[in-house]
PDB file of C-alpha atoms in Angstrom:
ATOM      1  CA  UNK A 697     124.497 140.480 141.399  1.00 93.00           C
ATOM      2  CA  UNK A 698     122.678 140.557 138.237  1.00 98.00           C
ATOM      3  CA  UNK A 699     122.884 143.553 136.089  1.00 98.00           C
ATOM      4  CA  UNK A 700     119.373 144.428 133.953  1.00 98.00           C
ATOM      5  CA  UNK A 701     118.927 146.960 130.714  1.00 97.00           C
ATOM      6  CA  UNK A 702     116.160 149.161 130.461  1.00 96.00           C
ATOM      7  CA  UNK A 703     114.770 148.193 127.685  1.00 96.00           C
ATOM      8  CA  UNK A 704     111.018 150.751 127.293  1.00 92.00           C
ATOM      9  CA  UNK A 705     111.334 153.839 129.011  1.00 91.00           C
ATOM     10  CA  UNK A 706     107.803 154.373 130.258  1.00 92.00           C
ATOM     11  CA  UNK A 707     105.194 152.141 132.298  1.00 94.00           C
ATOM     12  CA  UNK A 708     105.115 149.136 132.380  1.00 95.00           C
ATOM     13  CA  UNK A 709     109.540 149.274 132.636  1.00 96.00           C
ATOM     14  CA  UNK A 710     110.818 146.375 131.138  1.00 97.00           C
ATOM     15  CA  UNK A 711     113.937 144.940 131.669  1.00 97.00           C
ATOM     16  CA  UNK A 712     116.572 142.002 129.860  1.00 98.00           C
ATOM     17  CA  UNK A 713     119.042 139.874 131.917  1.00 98.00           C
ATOM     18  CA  UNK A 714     122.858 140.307 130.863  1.00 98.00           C
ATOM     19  CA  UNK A 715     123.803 138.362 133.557  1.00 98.00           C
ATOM     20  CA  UNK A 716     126.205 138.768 136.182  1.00 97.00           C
ATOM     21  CA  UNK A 717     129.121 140.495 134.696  1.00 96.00           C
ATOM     22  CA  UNK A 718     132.934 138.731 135.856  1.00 96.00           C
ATOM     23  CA  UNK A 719     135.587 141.426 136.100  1.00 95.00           C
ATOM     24  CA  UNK A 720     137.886 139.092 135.667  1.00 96.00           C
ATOM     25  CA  UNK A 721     136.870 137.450 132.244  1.00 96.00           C
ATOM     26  CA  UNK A 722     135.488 140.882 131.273  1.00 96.00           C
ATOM     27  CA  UNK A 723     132.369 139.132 130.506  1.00 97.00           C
ATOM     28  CA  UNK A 724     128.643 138.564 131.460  1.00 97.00           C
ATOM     29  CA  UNK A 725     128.169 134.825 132.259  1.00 97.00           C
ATOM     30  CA  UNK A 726     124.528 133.170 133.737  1.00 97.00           C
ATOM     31  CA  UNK A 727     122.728 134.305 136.265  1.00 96.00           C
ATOM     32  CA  UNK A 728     120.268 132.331 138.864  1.00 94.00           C
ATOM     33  CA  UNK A 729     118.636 135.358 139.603  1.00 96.00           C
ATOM     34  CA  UNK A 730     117.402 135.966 135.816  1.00 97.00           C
ATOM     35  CA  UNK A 731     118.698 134.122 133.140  1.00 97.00           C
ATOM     36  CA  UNK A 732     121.000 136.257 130.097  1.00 98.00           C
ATOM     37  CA  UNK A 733     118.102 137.361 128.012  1.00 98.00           C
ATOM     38  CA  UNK A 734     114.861 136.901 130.048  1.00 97.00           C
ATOM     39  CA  UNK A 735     112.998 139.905 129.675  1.00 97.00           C
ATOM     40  CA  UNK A 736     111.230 140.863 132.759  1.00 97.00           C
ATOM     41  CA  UNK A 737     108.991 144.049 134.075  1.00 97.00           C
ATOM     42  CA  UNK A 738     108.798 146.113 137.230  1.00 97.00           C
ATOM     43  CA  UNK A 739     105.643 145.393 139.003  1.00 96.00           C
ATOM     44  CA  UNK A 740     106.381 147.968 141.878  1.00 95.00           C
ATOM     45  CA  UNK A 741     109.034 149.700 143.109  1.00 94.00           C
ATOM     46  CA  UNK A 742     110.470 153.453 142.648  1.00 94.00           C
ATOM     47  CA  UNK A 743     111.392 153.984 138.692  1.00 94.00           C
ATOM     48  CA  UNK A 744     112.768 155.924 137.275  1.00 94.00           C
ATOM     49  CA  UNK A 745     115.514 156.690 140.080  1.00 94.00           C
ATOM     50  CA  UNK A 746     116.643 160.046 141.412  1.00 91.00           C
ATOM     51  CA  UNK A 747     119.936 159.734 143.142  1.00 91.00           C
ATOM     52  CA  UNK A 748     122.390 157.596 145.251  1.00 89.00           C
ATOM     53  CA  UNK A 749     119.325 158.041 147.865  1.00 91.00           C
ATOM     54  CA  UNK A 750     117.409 155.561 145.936  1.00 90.00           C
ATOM     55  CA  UNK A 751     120.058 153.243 146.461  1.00 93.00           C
ATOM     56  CA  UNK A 752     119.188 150.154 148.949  1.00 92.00           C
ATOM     57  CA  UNK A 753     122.191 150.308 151.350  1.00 89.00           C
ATOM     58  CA  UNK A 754     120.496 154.207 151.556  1.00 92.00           C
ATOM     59  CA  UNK A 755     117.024 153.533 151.559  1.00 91.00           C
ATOM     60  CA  UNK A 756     115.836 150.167 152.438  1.00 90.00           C
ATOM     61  CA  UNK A 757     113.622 150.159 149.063  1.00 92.00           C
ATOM     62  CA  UNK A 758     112.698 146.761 147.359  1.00 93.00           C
ATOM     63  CA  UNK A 759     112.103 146.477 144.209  1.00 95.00           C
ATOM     64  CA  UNK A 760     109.102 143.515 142.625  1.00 96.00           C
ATOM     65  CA  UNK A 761     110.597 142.456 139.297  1.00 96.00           C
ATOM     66  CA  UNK A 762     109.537 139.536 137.385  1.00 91.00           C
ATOM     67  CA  UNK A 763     107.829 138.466 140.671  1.00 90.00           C
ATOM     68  CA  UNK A 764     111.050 138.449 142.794  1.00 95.00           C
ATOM     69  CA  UNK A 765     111.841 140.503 145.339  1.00 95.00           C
ATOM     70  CA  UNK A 766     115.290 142.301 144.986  1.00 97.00           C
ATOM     71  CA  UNK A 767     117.343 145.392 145.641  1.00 96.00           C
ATOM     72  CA  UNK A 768     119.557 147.945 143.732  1.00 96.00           C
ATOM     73  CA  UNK A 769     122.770 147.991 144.723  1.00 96.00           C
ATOM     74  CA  UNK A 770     123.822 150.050 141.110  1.00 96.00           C
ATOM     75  CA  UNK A 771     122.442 151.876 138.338  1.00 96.00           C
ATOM     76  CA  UNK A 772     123.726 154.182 135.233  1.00 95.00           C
ATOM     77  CA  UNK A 773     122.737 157.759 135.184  1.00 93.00           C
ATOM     78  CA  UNK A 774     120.254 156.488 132.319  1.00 94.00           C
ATOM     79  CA  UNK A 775     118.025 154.855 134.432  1.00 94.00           C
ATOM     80  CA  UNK A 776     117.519 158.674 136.161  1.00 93.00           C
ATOM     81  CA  UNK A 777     114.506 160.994 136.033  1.00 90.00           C
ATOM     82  CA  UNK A 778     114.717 163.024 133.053  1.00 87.00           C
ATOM     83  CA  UNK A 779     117.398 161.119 131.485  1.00 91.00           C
ATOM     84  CA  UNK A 780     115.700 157.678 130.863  1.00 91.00           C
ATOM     85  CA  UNK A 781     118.230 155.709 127.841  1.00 89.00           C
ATOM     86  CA  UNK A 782     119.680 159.391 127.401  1.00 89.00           C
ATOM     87  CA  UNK A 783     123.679 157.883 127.841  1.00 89.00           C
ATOM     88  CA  UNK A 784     123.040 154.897 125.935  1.00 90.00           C
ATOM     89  CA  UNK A 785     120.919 152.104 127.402  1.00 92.00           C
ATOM     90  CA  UNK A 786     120.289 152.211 131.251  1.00 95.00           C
ATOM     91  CA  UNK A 787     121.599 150.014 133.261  1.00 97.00           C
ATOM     92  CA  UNK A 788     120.363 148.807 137.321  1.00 97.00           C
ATOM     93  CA  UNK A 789     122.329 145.970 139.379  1.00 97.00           C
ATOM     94  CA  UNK A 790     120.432 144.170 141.516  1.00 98.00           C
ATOM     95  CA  UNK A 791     120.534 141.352 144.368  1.00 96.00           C
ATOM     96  CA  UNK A 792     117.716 139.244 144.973  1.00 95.00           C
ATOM     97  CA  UNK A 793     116.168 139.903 148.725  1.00 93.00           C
ATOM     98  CA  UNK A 794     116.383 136.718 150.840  1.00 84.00           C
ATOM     99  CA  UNK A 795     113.769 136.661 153.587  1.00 79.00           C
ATOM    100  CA  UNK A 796     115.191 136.171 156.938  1.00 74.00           C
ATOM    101  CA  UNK A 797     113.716 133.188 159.159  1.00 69.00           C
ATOM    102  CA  UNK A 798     112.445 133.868 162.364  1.00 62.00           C
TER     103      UNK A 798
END
């Protein structure tokens, strides 16, 4: 799970890697999905995000960021319609999507 700040609040969204965050240290360390600092953009996908609906466990949505395919597992209320960076920055988790092999 990598966890990516909103960084400009209209088209084209951009995003920067801080990480994967360890609960236990308290702390972001790497990620292999996007590396601590790579900013990134959404190249398509549903942004901003209206609810728990837009959630991937609810909604089977993908997500094309940086040219990988991923979902949202988590996001702040700032990454919501109408309240884009409104809380402080906004925040989305994500996983990357792993095809399956027939």
């Amino acid at each position: 799970m990598t966890t990516l700040q909103l960084q400009n609040i209209a088209p084209p969204y951009t995003f920067v890697s801080l990480g994967t965050y360890n609960h236990r240290l308290e702390k972001y360390e790497e990620s292999t999905l996007f590396p601590i600092n790579t900013t990134i953009t959404l190249n398509s996908g549903k942004f901003p995000l209206t609810d728990y609906k837009d959630l991937h466990e609810h909604s089977n949505q993908t997500h094309c960021i940086g040219h990988k395919t991923v979902k949202i597992i988590g996001f702040t209320n700032s990454c919501m319609e109408g309240q884009l960076n409104k809380y402080g920055n906004g925040n989305i988790i994500v996983e990357e999507v792993v095809p399956v092999n027939p």
